[in-house]
Amino acid sequence: MVIAFAVAVTDDDVGPRGLNRRLFLDMNDFARHTPWLHTPVYLYATYGVLLFGALLVAGWEKARNDGDSTKMAAALWAPAGTLLALAFAQAATLLVAQPRPYASLPHILVLADRDGAPAFLSDHAIMAGAVAGALLLVNRRLGLIAAAAAAVMAICGVYTGAHYPIDVAAGLVLGAVVAVIGYLLLEDLLTHLVQWLATTRLRALLTTAPLAPPATAAEGQPAAPRPGHAGEQMREDPAGCAGTAHRPSVGRSGSPSAGAP
């Protein structure tokens, strides 16, 4: 649906010569009048991916400290969902071969590094949308921070002259949709995988909670005796008879002594 809508908007009769083009030119005009923003916008548009990498690490750490297998599954899915969304984008470029704005619009201000890649879809916007969507499943605050950073990344893509507005808007939506729907479809499988991995040597990467002790016969009962120390621990008297032992004493001969105190 996202790609079909984008195909219609980027059509020559509607897109670059219509609303899509006007929005781009308005942003380009704004860029001409704000030279003080050129350097920070260029740096964020180019290296902002590092911020999203840091947000992914923060999401993993938050899920690890919470000890929630569902949140950890979402945190681990986030980078995988991002790669899946980028794979979808490669297929979309075959349907919409839209050139970069600077390839079809002369005399515009271009801050981005020029290349021959198609404008649709924006890889940076897809990545940002996917990370934001996945992190919303891990932690609401982190997800909102990532969503705000994704919106800024999309605006920077237009500001620098690298993309039309539809390129970044469709990228954000596609990335978020693939990340969220993909996780919802695989949630049970991913959660069970995390729970199984937590029983292996990888546990420390998934949770900070210590491994639970072996289950006992009843609540409040001591753990099973260690090998080689059988009989050193006694169970509580279920009848409430304090001080009464339920094991026979062993004499020097090795035979039980019935009636021993």
Coordinates of C-alpha atoms in Angstrom, one line a residue:
M1 CA 0.0 0.0 0.0
V2 CA 2.8 2.4 0.9
I3 CA 4.6 1.7 -2.3
A4 CA 1.5 1.9 -4.5
F5 CA 0.7 5.3 -2.9
A6 CA 4.2 6.5 -3.6
V7 CA 4.1 5.4 -7.2
A8 CA 1.0 7.6 -7.7
V9 CA 2.5 10.6 -5.9
T10 CA 5.8 10.4 -7.7
D11 CA 4.2 10.2 -11.1
D12 CA 5.3 13.0 -13.4
D13 CA 1.8 14.4 -13.6
V14 CA 1.3 14.6 -9.9
G15 CA 4.6 14.4 -8.0
P16 CA 7.7 16.4 -9.0
R17 CA 5.5 18.9 -10.9
G18 CA 2.9 19.1 -8.2
L19 CA 2.7 19.1 -4.4
N20 CA 5.8 16.9 -3.9
R21 CA 7.9 19.3 -6.0
R22 CA 6.4 22.5 -4.3
L23 CA 7.2 21.2 -0.9
F24 CA 10.7 20.3 -1.9
L25 CA 11.3 23.8 -3.4
D26 CA 9.8 25.5 -0.3
M27 CA 12.3 23.5 1.9
N28 CA 15.1 24.3 -0.5
D29 CA 14.3 28.0 -0.3
F30 CA 14.3 27.8 3.4
A31 CA 17.8 26.2 3.2
R32 CA 19.0 29.1 1.2
H33 CA 18.0 31.5 3.9
T34 CA 19.5 29.5 6.8
P35 CA 23.2 29.1 6.0
W36 CA 23.9 28.7 9.7
L37 CA 22.1 25.4 9.6
H38 CA 24.0 23.9 6.7
T39 CA 26.8 22.3 8.7
P40 CA 24.8 20.8 11.6
V41 CA 22.1 19.5 9.2
Y42 CA 24.7 18.0 6.8
L43 CA 26.4 16.3 9.7
Y44 CA 23.2 14.8 11.1
A45 CA 22.0 13.7 7.7
T46 CA 25.3 11.9 7.1
Y47 CA 26.3 10.6 10.5
G48 CA 22.9 10.5 12.3
V49 CA 22.9 6.7 11.9
L50 CA 25.3 6.5 14.8
L51 CA 22.6 8.0 17.1
F52 CA 20.2 5.3 16.0
G53 CA 22.8 2.7 16.7
A54 CA 23.2 4.1 20.2
L55 CA 19.4 4.0 20.7
L56 CA 19.4 0.3 19.7
V57 CA 22.0 -0.4 22.3
A58 CA 20.1 1.6 24.9
G59 CA 17.0 -0.4 24.1
W60 CA 18.9 -3.7 24.5
E61 CA 20.3 -2.5 27.8
K62 CA 16.9 -1.4 29.1
A63 CA 15.3 -4.8 28.2
R64 CA 18.3 -6.6 29.8
N65 CA 17.9 -4.7 33.1
D66 CA 14.1 -5.2 33.1
G67 CA 14.6 -9.0 32.7
D68 CA 11.5 -9.1 30.4
S69 CA 11.8 -11.7 27.7
T70 CA 9.2 -10.0 25.5
K71 CA 11.0 -6.7 25.6
M72 CA 14.3 -8.4 24.9
A73 CA 12.8 -10.2 21.9
A74 CA 11.7 -6.8 20.6
A75 CA 15.1 -5.3 21.2
L76 CA 16.8 -8.1 19.3
W77 CA 14.3 -7.9 16.5
A78 CA 14.9 -4.1 16.0
P79 CA 18.1 -4.5 13.9
A80 CA 16.8 -7.5 12.1
G81 CA 13.5 -5.6 11.2
T82 CA 15.6 -2.7 10.0
L83 CA 17.5 -4.9 7.6
L84 CA 14.3 -6.5 6.4
A85 CA 12.8 -3.0 5.7
L86 CA 15.8 -2.0 3.8
A87 CA 15.5 -5.2 1.7
F88 CA 11.9 -4.2 0.9
A89 CA 13.2 -0.8 -0.2
Q90 CA 15.5 -2.3 -2.7
A91 CA 12.5 -4.0 -4.3
A92 CA 10.6 -0.6 -4.3
T93 CA 13.4 1.1 -6.2
L94 CA 12.7 -1.3 -9.1
L95 CA 9.1 0.0 -9.2
V96 CA 9.8 3.7 -8.7
A97 CA 13.0 4.8 -10.5
Q98 CA 12.8 8.4 -9.4
P99 CA 16.0 10.4 -9.9
R100 CA 17.5 12.6 -7.2
P101 CA 16.1 16.2 -7.1
Y102 CA 19.4 17.6 -8.1
A103 CA 19.4 15.4 -11.2
S104 CA 16.1 16.9 -12.5
L105 CA 15.8 20.3 -10.9
P106 CA 18.5 22.7 -12.0
H107 CA 19.7 25.6 -9.9
I108 CA 18.7 24.1 -6.5
L109 CA 20.9 24.3 -3.4
V110 CA 22.5 20.9 -2.8
L111 CA 24.2 20.2 0.5
A112 CA 24.2 16.4 0.2
D113 CA 27.0 14.4 -1.5
R114 CA 25.8 13.7 -5.0
D115 CA 25.5 10.1 -6.2
G116 CA 23.6 8.2 -8.9
A117 CA 21.3 6.3 -6.5
P118 CA 17.6 6.7 -7.0
A119 CA 15.8 9.1 -4.6
F120 CA 13.0 6.8 -3.7
L121 CA 13.1 5.4 -1.0
S122 CA 15.3 7.1 1.5
D123 CA 17.5 4.5 3.2
H124 CA 18.1 6.7 6.1
A125 CA 14.4 7.3 6.6
I126 CA 13.7 3.6 6.4
M127 CA 16.3 2.9 9.0
A128 CA 15.1 5.6 11.3
G129 CA 11.4 4.6 11.0
A130 CA 12.2 0.9 11.7
V131 CA 14.3 1.7 14.8
A132 CA 11.6 4.0 16.1
G133 CA 8.9 1.5 15.6
A134 CA 10.8 -1.4 17.2
L135 CA 11.9 0.7 20.2
L136 CA 8.3 1.7 20.9
L137 CA 7.8 -2.0 21.6
V138 CA 10.7 -2.1 24.0
N139 CA 10.3 1.2 25.9
R140 CA 7.9 4.0 25.3
R141 CA 10.3 6.8 26.2
L142 CA 13.1 5.4 24.1
G143 CA 10.6 4.9 21.2
L144 CA 9.4 8.5 21.4
I145 CA 13.0 9.8 21.4
A146 CA 13.8 7.6 18.3
A147 CA 10.6 8.8 16.6
A148 CA 11.6 12.5 17.1
A149 CA 15.1 11.7 15.8
A150 CA 13.6 9.9 12.8
A151 CA 11.4 12.9 12.0
V152 CA 14.5 15.2 12.1
M153 CA 16.4 12.7 9.9
A154 CA 13.6 12.8 7.3
I155 CA 13.5 16.6 7.3
C156 CA 17.3 16.7 6.9
G157 CA 17.1 14.5 3.8
V158 CA 14.9 17.1 2.1
Y159 CA 16.8 20.1 3.5
T160 CA 20.1 18.9 2.0
G161 CA 18.5 18.4 -1.4
A162 CA 19.0 14.6 -1.5
H163 CA 15.3 13.6 -1.4
Y164 CA 11.8 14.7 -2.2
P165 CA 9.3 14.8 0.7
I166 CA 7.6 11.6 -0.5
D167 CA 10.9 9.7 -0.5
V168 CA 11.4 10.3 3.3
A169 CA 7.8 10.1 4.3
A170 CA 7.3 6.7 2.6
G171 CA 10.6 5.5 4.0
L172 CA 9.6 6.3 7.6
V173 CA 6.2 4.6 7.2
L174 CA 7.7 1.5 5.5
G175 CA 10.4 1.1 8.1
A176 CA 8.0 1.4 11.0
V177 CA 5.4 -0.9 9.5
V178 CA 7.8 -3.6 8.6
A179 CA 9.4 -3.5 12.1
V180 CA 6.2 -3.5 14.1
I181 CA 4.2 -6.0 12.0
G182 CA 7.2 -8.3 11.6
Y183 CA 7.6 -8.4 15.3
L184 CA 3.9 -9.0 16.0
L185 CA 4.0 -12.0 13.6
L186 CA 7.1 -13.5 15.2
E187 CA 6.5 -12.4 18.8
D188 CA 5.9 -15.9 20.2
L189 CA 8.8 -17.5 18.4
L190 CA 11.2 -14.7 19.3
T191 CA 10.1 -14.8 23.0
H192 CA 10.6 -18.5 23.2
L193 CA 14.0 -18.2 21.6
V194 CA 15.1 -15.6 24.2
Q195 CA 13.8 -17.7 27.0
W196 CA 15.8 -20.7 25.7
L197 CA 18.9 -18.6 25.2
A198 CA 18.6 -17.4 28.8
T199 CA 19.4 -21.0 29.9
T200 CA 22.6 -21.0 28.0
R201 CA 26.0 -19.2 28.4
L202 CA 24.4 -16.3 26.6
R203 CA 22.2 -15.5 29.6
A204 CA 24.4 -12.6 30.7
L205 CA 23.6 -10.8 27.4
L206 CA 19.9 -11.2 27.8
T207 CA 19.2 -10.4 31.5
T208 CA 21.0 -9.2 34.6
A209 CA 18.7 -11.4 36.8
P210 CA 20.6 -14.4 38.4
L211 CA 19.6 -17.9 37.4
A212 CA 16.8 -19.1 39.7
P213 CA 17.8 -21.9 42.2
P214 CA 16.5 -25.4 41.6
A215 CA 12.8 -25.8 42.6
T216 CA 12.1 -27.5 46.0
A217 CA 9.4 -29.8 47.0
A218 CA 7.4 -27.1 48.8
E219 CA 7.6 -23.4 49.4
G220 CA 10.0 -22.6 52.2
Q221 CA 11.8 -25.9 52.0
P222 CA 15.6 -25.9 51.8
A223 CA 17.4 -26.8 48.5
A224 CA 18.3 -30.4 47.9
P225 CA 21.4 -31.6 49.7
R226 CA 24.7 -31.2 47.8
P227 CA 26.3 -34.4 46.4
G228 CA 28.4 -36.1 49.0
H229 CA 26.6 -34.4 51.9
A230 CA 23.4 -36.4 52.0
G231 CA 21.4 -36.1 55.1
E232 CA 23.0 -32.8 56.3
Q233 CA 19.7 -30.8 55.8
M234 CA 16.4 -31.7 57.4
R235 CA 12.9 -30.8 56.2
E236 CA 10.6 -29.0 58.5
D237 CA 8.1 -31.1 60.4
P238 CA 4.8 -30.7 58.5
A239 CA 2.9 -31.4 61.7
G240 CA 4.7 -28.5 63.4
C241 CA 6.6 -30.7 65.9
A242 CA 9.6 -28.5 66.6
G243 CA 12.8 -30.1 67.4
T244 CA 11.8 -33.5 66.1
A245 CA 14.1 -35.1 63.6
H246 CA 12.7 -37.5 60.9
R247 CA 15.9 -39.4 60.3
P248 CA 17.4 -42.3 62.2
S249 CA 20.8 -41.8 63.8
V250 CA 23.6 -43.9 62.6
G251 CA 25.8 -45.8 65.1
R252 CA 29.5 -46.5 64.7
S253 CA 28.8 -49.9 63.2
G254 CA 26.9 -48.1 60.4
S255 CA 23.5 -49.7 61.3
P256 CA 20.6 -47.5 62.2
S257 CA 19.8 -47.2 65.9
A258 CA 16.1 -47.2 66.3
G259 CA 14.7 -44.9 68.9
A260 CA 17.8 -42.7 69.1
P261 CA 17.0 -39.2 70.4

